[in-house]
Short mmCIF file of C-alpha atoms in Angstrom, two decimals:
data_model
loop_
_atom_site.label_atom_id
_atom_site.label_comp_id
_atom_site.label_asym_id
_atom_site.label_seq_id
_atom_site.Cartn_x
_atom_site.Cartn_y
_atom_site.Cartn_z
CA MET A 555 11.83 4.31 15.06
CA THR A 556 9.07 3.23 12.66
CA ALA A 557 11.19 0.32 11.41
CA ARG A 558 11.72 -0.79 15.03
CA LEU A 559 8.00 -0.59 15.77
CA PHE A 560 7.43 -2.72 12.66
CA LEU A 561 9.99 -5.28 13.87
CA VAL A 562 8.49 -5.41 17.39
CA GLN A 563 4.98 -5.73 15.91
CA ARG A 564 6.07 -8.74 13.82
CA LEU A 565 7.97 -10.38 16.68
CA THR A 566 5.06 -10.01 19.11
CA ALA A 567 2.74 -11.45 16.44
CA VAL A 568 4.98 -14.52 16.18
CA ILE A 569 4.89 -14.93 19.97
CA LEU A 570 1.13 -14.30 20.18
CA ALA A 571 0.09 -16.86 17.57
CA PRO A 572 0.89 -19.97 19.69
CA LEU A 573 -0.20 -18.24 22.91
CA VAL A 574 -3.67 -17.53 21.46
CA LEU A 575 -3.99 -21.14 20.25
CA VAL A 576 -3.03 -22.54 23.67
CA HIS A 577 -5.38 -20.05 25.38
CA LEU A 578 -8.32 -21.12 23.17
CA GLY A 579 -7.40 -24.79 23.57
CA VAL A 580 -7.35 -24.48 27.35
CA ILE A 581 -10.76 -22.79 27.34
CA VAL A 582 -12.29 -25.64 25.30
CA TYR A 583 -10.54 -28.28 27.46
CA ALA A 584 -11.33 -26.62 30.80
CA VAL A 585 -15.09 -26.23 30.28
CA ARG A 586 -15.69 -29.82 29.15
CA ASN A 587 -17.34 -30.79 32.45
CA GLY A 588 -18.60 -27.37 33.44
CA LEU A 589 -16.44 -24.80 35.12
CA SER A 590 -16.34 -23.09 38.49
CA ALA A 591 -14.15 -20.31 39.87
CA GLY A 592 -12.85 -22.75 42.44
CA GLU A 593 -11.73 -25.18 39.75
CA ILE A 594 -9.84 -22.46 37.89
CA LEU A 595 -8.15 -21.20 41.01
CA ASP A 596 -7.16 -24.73 42.05
CA ARG A 597 -5.25 -25.01 38.78
CA THR A 598 -3.75 -21.55 38.64
CA ARG A 599 -3.03 -20.50 42.20
CA GLY A 600 0.66 -20.68 42.92
CA SER A 601 1.41 -22.02 39.43
CA LEU A 602 4.58 -20.47 38.07
CA GLY A 603 3.81 -21.94 34.64
CA TRP A 604 0.43 -20.21 34.28
CA ALA A 605 1.87 -17.01 35.76
CA ALA A 606 4.60 -17.02 33.10
CA PHE A 607 2.16 -17.98 30.32
CA TYR A 608 -0.45 -15.30 31.03
CA GLY A 609 2.11 -12.76 32.24
CA GLY A 610 3.87 -13.12 28.90
CA PHE A 611 0.53 -13.03 27.10
CA VAL A 612 -0.42 -9.74 28.75
CA LEU A 613 2.96 -8.18 28.06
CA THR A 614 2.90 -9.18 24.37
CA VAL A 615 -0.71 -8.10 23.89
CA SER A 616 0.00 -4.69 25.44
CA VAL A 617 2.88 -4.04 23.03
CA HIS A 618 1.27 -5.60 19.92
CA GLY A 619 -2.13 -3.99 20.47
CA ALA A 620 -0.68 -0.56 21.14
CA ILE A 621 1.44 -0.53 17.97
CA GLY A 622 -1.56 -1.64 15.93
CA LEU A 623 -3.76 0.98 17.58
CA ARG A 624 -1.21 3.67 16.71
CA ALA A 625 -1.30 2.69 13.03
CA ALA A 626 -5.12 2.48 13.03
CA LEU A 627 -5.44 5.91 14.65
CA ILE A 628 -3.23 7.47 11.98
CA GLU A 629 -4.68 5.59 8.99
CA TRP A 630 -8.37 5.44 9.89
CA GLY A 631 -8.69 7.98 12.71
CA GLY A 632 -7.02 10.85 10.89
CA GLN A 633 -4.86 11.55 13.94
CA GLY A 634 -1.36 13.02 13.90
CA ARG A 635 1.63 10.92 14.90
CA ARG A 636 2.02 12.54 18.31
CA THR A 637 -1.62 12.08 19.36
CA ALA A 638 -1.60 8.50 18.07
CA ALA A 639 1.58 7.72 20.00
CA ARG A 640 0.17 9.15 23.23
CA VAL A 641 -3.14 7.29 22.95
CA ALA A 642 -1.30 4.08 22.04
CA LEU A 643 1.05 4.44 25.02
CA ALA A 644 -1.92 5.02 27.35
CA ALA A 645 -3.65 1.94 25.90
CA ALA A 646 -0.50 -0.13 26.38
CA LEU A 647 -0.22 0.90 30.04
CA LEU A 648 -3.93 0.27 30.65
CA LEU A 649 -3.76 -3.21 29.07
CA LEU A 650 -0.60 -3.98 31.01
CA VAL A 651 -1.98 -2.89 34.41
CA LEU A 652 -5.40 -4.51 33.97
CA GLY A 653 -3.89 -7.68 32.52
CA LEU A 654 -1.20 -8.15 35.15
CA ARG A 655 -3.78 -7.43 37.87
CA ALA A 656 -5.95 -10.22 36.46
CA VAL A 657 -2.98 -12.60 36.25
CA TRP A 658 -2.09 -11.80 39.86
CA ALA A 659 -5.70 -12.43 40.90
CA VAL A 660 -5.65 -16.01 39.62
CA VAL A 661 -2.10 -17.10 40.31
CA GLY A 662 -1.15 -14.98 43.33
CA GLY A 663 -2.81 -13.78 46.50
CA GLY A 664 -6.34 -12.52 47.05
CA ALA A 665 -9.41 -14.31 48.30
CA PRO A 666 -10.54 -17.27 46.12
CA MET B 202 -22.78 -2.45 -29.60
CA SER B 203 -22.76 -1.58 -33.28
CA PRO B 204 -20.07 0.90 -34.34
CA ASP B 205 -22.55 3.60 -35.40
CA ALA B 206 -24.80 3.60 -32.35
CA GLY B 207 -22.55 6.06 -30.55
CA ILE B 208 -21.74 5.99 -26.87
CA GLU B 209 -22.78 8.08 -23.89
CA VAL B 210 -19.74 9.41 -22.03
CA ARG B 211 -19.86 11.14 -18.65
CA ILE B 212 -16.71 13.17 -18.01
CA TRP B 213 -15.63 14.91 -14.83
CA ARG B 214 -15.40 18.69 -15.29
CA GLY B 215 -13.79 21.11 -12.85
CA GLY B 216 -11.33 20.60 -10.02
CA ALA B 217 -11.88 18.92 -6.66
CA GLN B 218 -15.34 20.49 -6.76
CA GLY B 219 -17.02 19.81 -10.04
CA ARG B 220 -19.62 17.73 -11.81
CA TYR B 221 -20.03 15.19 -14.56
CA GLU B 222 -20.87 16.43 -18.04
CA THR B 223 -22.44 14.06 -20.53
CA PHE B 224 -21.26 13.82 -24.15
CA ARG B 225 -22.17 11.57 -27.03
CA ALA B 226 -19.27 10.23 -29.07
CA PRO B 227 -19.25 8.07 -32.19
CA ARG B 228 -18.30 4.40 -31.76
CA ARG B 229 -15.54 2.97 -33.91
CA GLU B 230 -13.92 -0.44 -34.25
CA ASN B 231 -10.88 -0.98 -32.00
CA GLN B 232 -11.56 2.30 -30.22
CA THR B 233 -9.71 3.10 -26.99
CA VAL B 234 -10.95 5.23 -24.10
CA LEU B 235 -8.26 7.76 -25.00
CA ASP B 236 -9.67 7.91 -28.56
CA ILE B 237 -13.04 8.87 -27.07
CA VAL B 238 -11.58 11.58 -24.82
CA THR B 239 -9.55 12.96 -27.73
CA TRP B 240 -12.63 12.99 -29.99
CA ILE B 241 -14.61 14.91 -27.35
CA GLN B 242 -11.80 17.44 -26.87
CA ARG B 243 -11.38 17.98 -30.63
CA GLU B 244 -14.98 17.79 -31.81
CA ALA B 245 -17.27 18.60 -28.86
CA ASP B 246 -15.52 20.76 -26.26
CA PRO B 247 -11.98 22.08 -26.80
CA THR B 248 -11.82 23.29 -23.17
CA LEU B 249 -11.59 19.70 -21.89
CA ALA B 250 -8.26 19.20 -20.09
CA TYR B 251 -6.50 15.80 -20.12
CA ARG B 252 -3.01 14.39 -20.57
CA PHE B 253 -1.53 12.00 -23.08
CA ALA B 254 1.69 11.69 -25.06
CA CYS B 255 2.70 8.39 -26.68
CA ARG B 256 -0.74 6.70 -27.14
CA VAL B 257 0.93 3.28 -27.10
CA GLY B 258 1.32 2.44 -23.39
CA VAL B 259 4.86 3.63 -22.87
CA CYS B 260 4.76 7.11 -21.38
CA GLY B 261 2.28 6.54 -18.55
CA SER B 262 0.62 9.94 -18.80
CA CYS B 263 -2.97 9.10 -19.83
CA ALA B 264 -4.19 7.21 -16.75
CA MET B 265 -7.74 8.03 -15.66
CA THR B 266 -10.56 6.46 -13.69
CA VAL B 267 -12.75 4.60 -16.19
CA ASN B 268 -16.07 3.27 -14.88
CA GLY B 269 -14.66 3.37 -11.35
CA LYS B 270 -11.31 1.70 -12.01
CA PRO B 271 -7.91 3.28 -12.64
CA ARG B 272 -6.69 2.40 -16.14
CA TRP B 273 -4.23 3.44 -18.85
CA THR B 274 -6.73 4.84 -21.31
CA CYS B 275 -4.59 4.49 -24.44
CA ARG B 276 -4.54 0.70 -24.10
CA THR B 277 -8.05 0.26 -22.74
CA HIS B 278 -10.51 -0.74 -25.42
CA VAL B 279 -13.98 0.73 -25.05
CA SER B 280 -15.51 -2.65 -25.87
CA LYS B 281 -13.82 -4.15 -22.77
CA VAL B 282 -15.04 -1.57 -20.25
CA ALA B 283 -18.20 0.17 -21.51
CA SER B 284 -20.85 -1.42 -19.36
CA GLY B 285 -24.35 -0.89 -20.73
CA GLY B 286 -22.98 1.25 -23.54
CA ARG B 287 -21.86 3.97 -21.11
CA LEU B 288 -18.51 5.32 -20.01
CA THR B 289 -17.81 7.38 -16.90
CA ILE B 290 -14.37 8.96 -17.00
CA ALA B 291 -12.89 10.74 -13.99
CA PRO B 292 -9.42 11.89 -12.93
CA LEU B 293 -7.20 9.51 -10.94
CA ARG B 294 -7.99 9.01 -7.25
CA ASN B 295 -5.56 10.08 -4.50
CA LEU B 296 -4.18 13.05 -6.44
CA THR B 297 -5.31 16.68 -6.52
CA VAL B 298 -7.31 17.48 -9.64
CA ILE B 299 -5.99 20.49 -11.56
CA LYS B 300 -8.79 20.58 -14.12
CA ASP B 301 -11.12 17.97 -15.59
CA LEU B 302 -9.04 14.81 -16.13
CA ALA B 303 -5.60 16.29 -15.37
CA CYS B 304 -4.11 15.73 -11.90
CA GLU B 305 -1.22 17.36 -10.09
CA MET B 306 1.54 14.72 -10.33
CA THR B 307 4.20 16.51 -8.23
CA PRO B 308 3.34 14.82 -4.89
CA PHE B 309 3.44 11.44 -6.66
CA PHE B 310 6.99 11.99 -7.89
CA GLU B 311 8.06 13.62 -4.62
CA LYS B 312 7.29 10.26 -3.05
CA TRP B 313 9.75 8.59 -5.45
CA ARG B 314 12.41 10.97 -4.15
CA ARG B 315 11.40 10.34 -0.53
CA ALA B 316 11.65 6.58 -1.09
CA ARG B 317 15.20 7.10 -2.41
CA GLY B 318 14.31 5.47 -5.69
CA ARG B 319 17.45 6.71 -7.43
CA PHE B 320 20.90 5.32 -8.15
CA GLU B 321 23.89 6.49 -6.11
CA ALA B 322 27.13 5.54 -7.80
CA ALA B 323 29.81 3.91 -5.70
CA ILE B 324 32.56 4.32 -8.30
CA SER B 325 33.60 6.95 -10.83
CA ARG B 326 33.53 6.78 -14.62
CA ASP B 327 37.24 5.98 -14.60
CA ASP B 328 36.70 2.68 -12.77
CA PRO B 329 35.97 -0.51 -14.71
CA LEU B 330 32.32 -1.50 -15.17
CA VAL B 331 30.81 -3.70 -12.47
CA PRO B 332 29.45 -6.89 -14.02
CA VAL B 333 25.89 -7.82 -12.97
CA SER B 334 24.85 -11.33 -13.90
CA PRO B 335 21.35 -11.50 -15.43
CA GLU B 336 20.87 -14.69 -13.44
CA SER B 337 21.66 -13.22 -10.02
CA PRO B 338 18.72 -13.07 -7.57
CA GLU B 339 19.11 -9.30 -7.20
CA ARG B 340 19.03 -8.70 -10.94
CA ARG B 341 15.96 -10.94 -11.30
CA ALA B 342 14.18 -9.10 -8.49
CA ALA B 343 15.02 -5.75 -10.08
CA ASP B 344 13.85 -7.04 -13.48
CA ALA B 345 10.44 -7.88 -12.04
CA ALA B 346 10.00 -4.32 -10.79
CA ILE B 347 11.83 -2.22 -13.38
CA GLU B 348 9.27 -1.83 -16.18
CA CYS B 349 7.09 0.67 -14.30
CA ILE B 350 5.83 3.45 -16.62
CA ASN B 351 5.01 5.87 -13.74
CA CYS B 352 1.33 6.06 -14.68
CA ALA B 353 0.14 6.30 -11.02
CA VAL B 354 -2.61 3.72 -11.60
CA CYS B 355 -1.38 1.72 -8.57
CA HIS B 356 -1.20 4.90 -6.47
CA ALA B 357 -4.83 5.61 -7.37
CA ALA B 358 -5.86 2.01 -6.64
CA CYS B 359 -4.20 1.92 -3.19
CA ASP B 360 -6.55 2.24 -0.21
CA VAL B 361 -3.70 3.01 2.19
CA VAL B 362 -2.81 6.10 0.12
CA ALA B 363 -6.49 7.09 0.34
CA TRP B 364 -6.39 6.70 4.13
CA ARG B 365 -3.15 8.58 4.72
CA GLY B 366 -1.94 10.82 1.94
CA ASP B 367 1.69 10.77 3.06
CA TYR B 368 2.04 6.98 2.52
CA LEU B 369 4.78 6.47 -0.08
CA GLY B 370 2.53 4.21 -2.12
CA PRO B 371 3.15 1.21 -4.37
CA ALA B 372 4.91 2.97 -7.26
CA ALA B 373 7.59 4.71 -5.18
CA LEU B 374 8.17 1.64 -3.02
CA ASN B 375 8.35 -0.63 -6.07
CA ARG B 376 11.00 1.73 -7.47
CA ALA B 377 12.86 1.61 -4.12
CA TRP B 378 12.83 -2.19 -4.32
CA ALA B 379 14.41 -2.06 -7.79
CA ALA B 380 16.99 0.44 -6.52
CA TRP B 381 17.80 -1.72 -3.49
CA ASN B 382 18.42 -4.68 -5.75
CA ASP B 383 20.99 -2.74 -7.79
CA VAL B 384 24.22 -4.19 -6.40
CA ARG B 385 26.23 -1.34 -7.94
CA ASP B 386 24.55 1.20 -5.66
CA GLY B 387 26.92 2.82 -3.17
CA ASP B 388 24.52 3.02 -0.21
CA ARG B 389 21.78 0.40 -0.49
CA THR B 390 21.00 0.60 3.22
CA ALA B 391 19.84 4.19 2.66
CA VAL B 392 17.08 2.81 0.42
CA LEU B 393 15.85 0.56 3.24
CA ALA B 394 15.98 3.45 5.71
CA ALA B 395 13.99 5.72 3.38
CA ALA B 396 11.47 3.06 2.35
CA GLY B 397 11.00 1.84 5.92
CA ALA B 398 10.50 5.27 7.49
CA GLU B 399 7.12 6.49 8.78
CA ALA B 400 4.40 6.13 6.13
CA GLY B 401 6.67 3.72 4.24
CA CYS B 402 6.65 0.01 3.41
CA GLY B 403 5.57 -0.98 6.93
CA ASN B 404 2.17 0.59 6.28
CA CYS B 405 1.30 -1.63 3.31
CA HIS B 406 -1.72 -3.82 4.13
CA SER B 407 -1.03 -6.20 1.21
CA HIS B 408 -4.48 -5.56 -0.29
CA GLN B 409 -2.85 -6.06 -3.71
CA SER B 410 -5.04 -3.49 -5.48
CA CYS B 411 -1.80 -2.17 -7.01
CA ALA B 412 -0.96 -5.56 -8.53
CA GLU B 413 -4.57 -6.04 -9.64
CA HIS B 414 -4.64 -2.75 -11.57
CA CYS B 415 -1.03 -2.36 -12.77
CA PRO B 416 -1.33 -2.13 -16.58
CA VAL B 417 2.14 -3.61 -17.21
CA GLY B 418 1.74 -6.55 -14.85
CA ILE B 419 4.09 -5.49 -12.07
CA ASN B 420 3.32 -6.72 -8.54
CA PRO B 421 4.26 -3.81 -6.24
CA THR B 422 2.88 -5.70 -3.22
CA ARG B 423 5.59 -8.30 -3.76
CA SER B 424 8.22 -5.56 -4.03
CA ILE B 425 6.98 -3.98 -0.79
CA ALA B 426 7.06 -7.36 0.94
CA GLY B 427 10.67 -7.66 -0.23
CA LEU B 428 11.47 -4.26 1.29
CA LYS B 429 9.84 -5.32 4.56
CA ARG B 430 11.94 -8.52 4.66
CA ALA B 431 15.16 -6.75 3.72
CA GLY B 432 14.46 -3.99 6.26
CA LEU B 433 13.82 -6.45 9.07
CA ALA B 434 16.97 -8.39 8.19
CA ALA B 435 19.05 -5.20 8.15
CA LEU B 436 17.55 -4.15 11.47
CA LEU B 437 18.34 -7.50 13.08
CA ARG B 438 21.91 -7.33 11.72
CA GLY B 439 22.24 -3.88 13.24
CA ALA B 440 22.83 -2.34 9.81
CA LEU B 441 19.76 -0.08 9.96
#
């Protein structure tokens, strides 16, 4: 189990590295001439590409962050394995729900 | 410092709860920290508890914390470490103190067992010897890890061990790496399973304190990285 968590942590890190760079690059590029909510939504609404990019981002962050949180809770928080696993799972679900909700808000329905 | 000025030595007395006691020891040429401790035990206070055996850096039993750093005291010259003409000598970190400078080593060696740092023969004594080329990558990797003297200096230097006491630690994992690289072993995958279990090689943060403090120049961080790579490869192959 631990070896699998380690593998998944490394794989998600490999996926996250380019995603974070693109995310930061887009921020810098998008705000060059000022930025409005309308401008963002014009780009993202109905875009399958951005839905896949940020959907994947959210999914990877949820898994990667939760595994890291589990290790930090055990090493620095003095928590047992069971408590750490439960808190990490809750954090993963929270990140997943909040993240996917945000992705849906910019690429899917909802008032602009 | 001139040889006859003497040196002020603070030594930890007691168990986990205790205090520093200050002694004054004579300074000699080419004097080691172990020489100082031995002088104090023989000439100043015979109740001082500490461990040593070979005095020449082979047995690994005399490690202590000297001025805040874990060191093999028999090969540590006072002139190299006595800052301001003072020495502070404490037991090793990350181990339970029995008395004064002597620590309980059992948990340290239990970790070697947990990491499966032992040889499991695949053949009997009636079979012909298995040749191992000194030039093979496995033999070279084992060579780089094999000279460990079990002094627990790396274990004391490791912050991850300080954070979670059940972490196998650099010495046991370095031994597991040497064992995994022994191509004669009958069940090498078992080493990866043991070393990669909870509180195993995956928990190493690569701080490299172990490599920084190892008195015989081993780099356990590199060994642990090797275990991580081998474990991941075995997992992806479906062998783990």
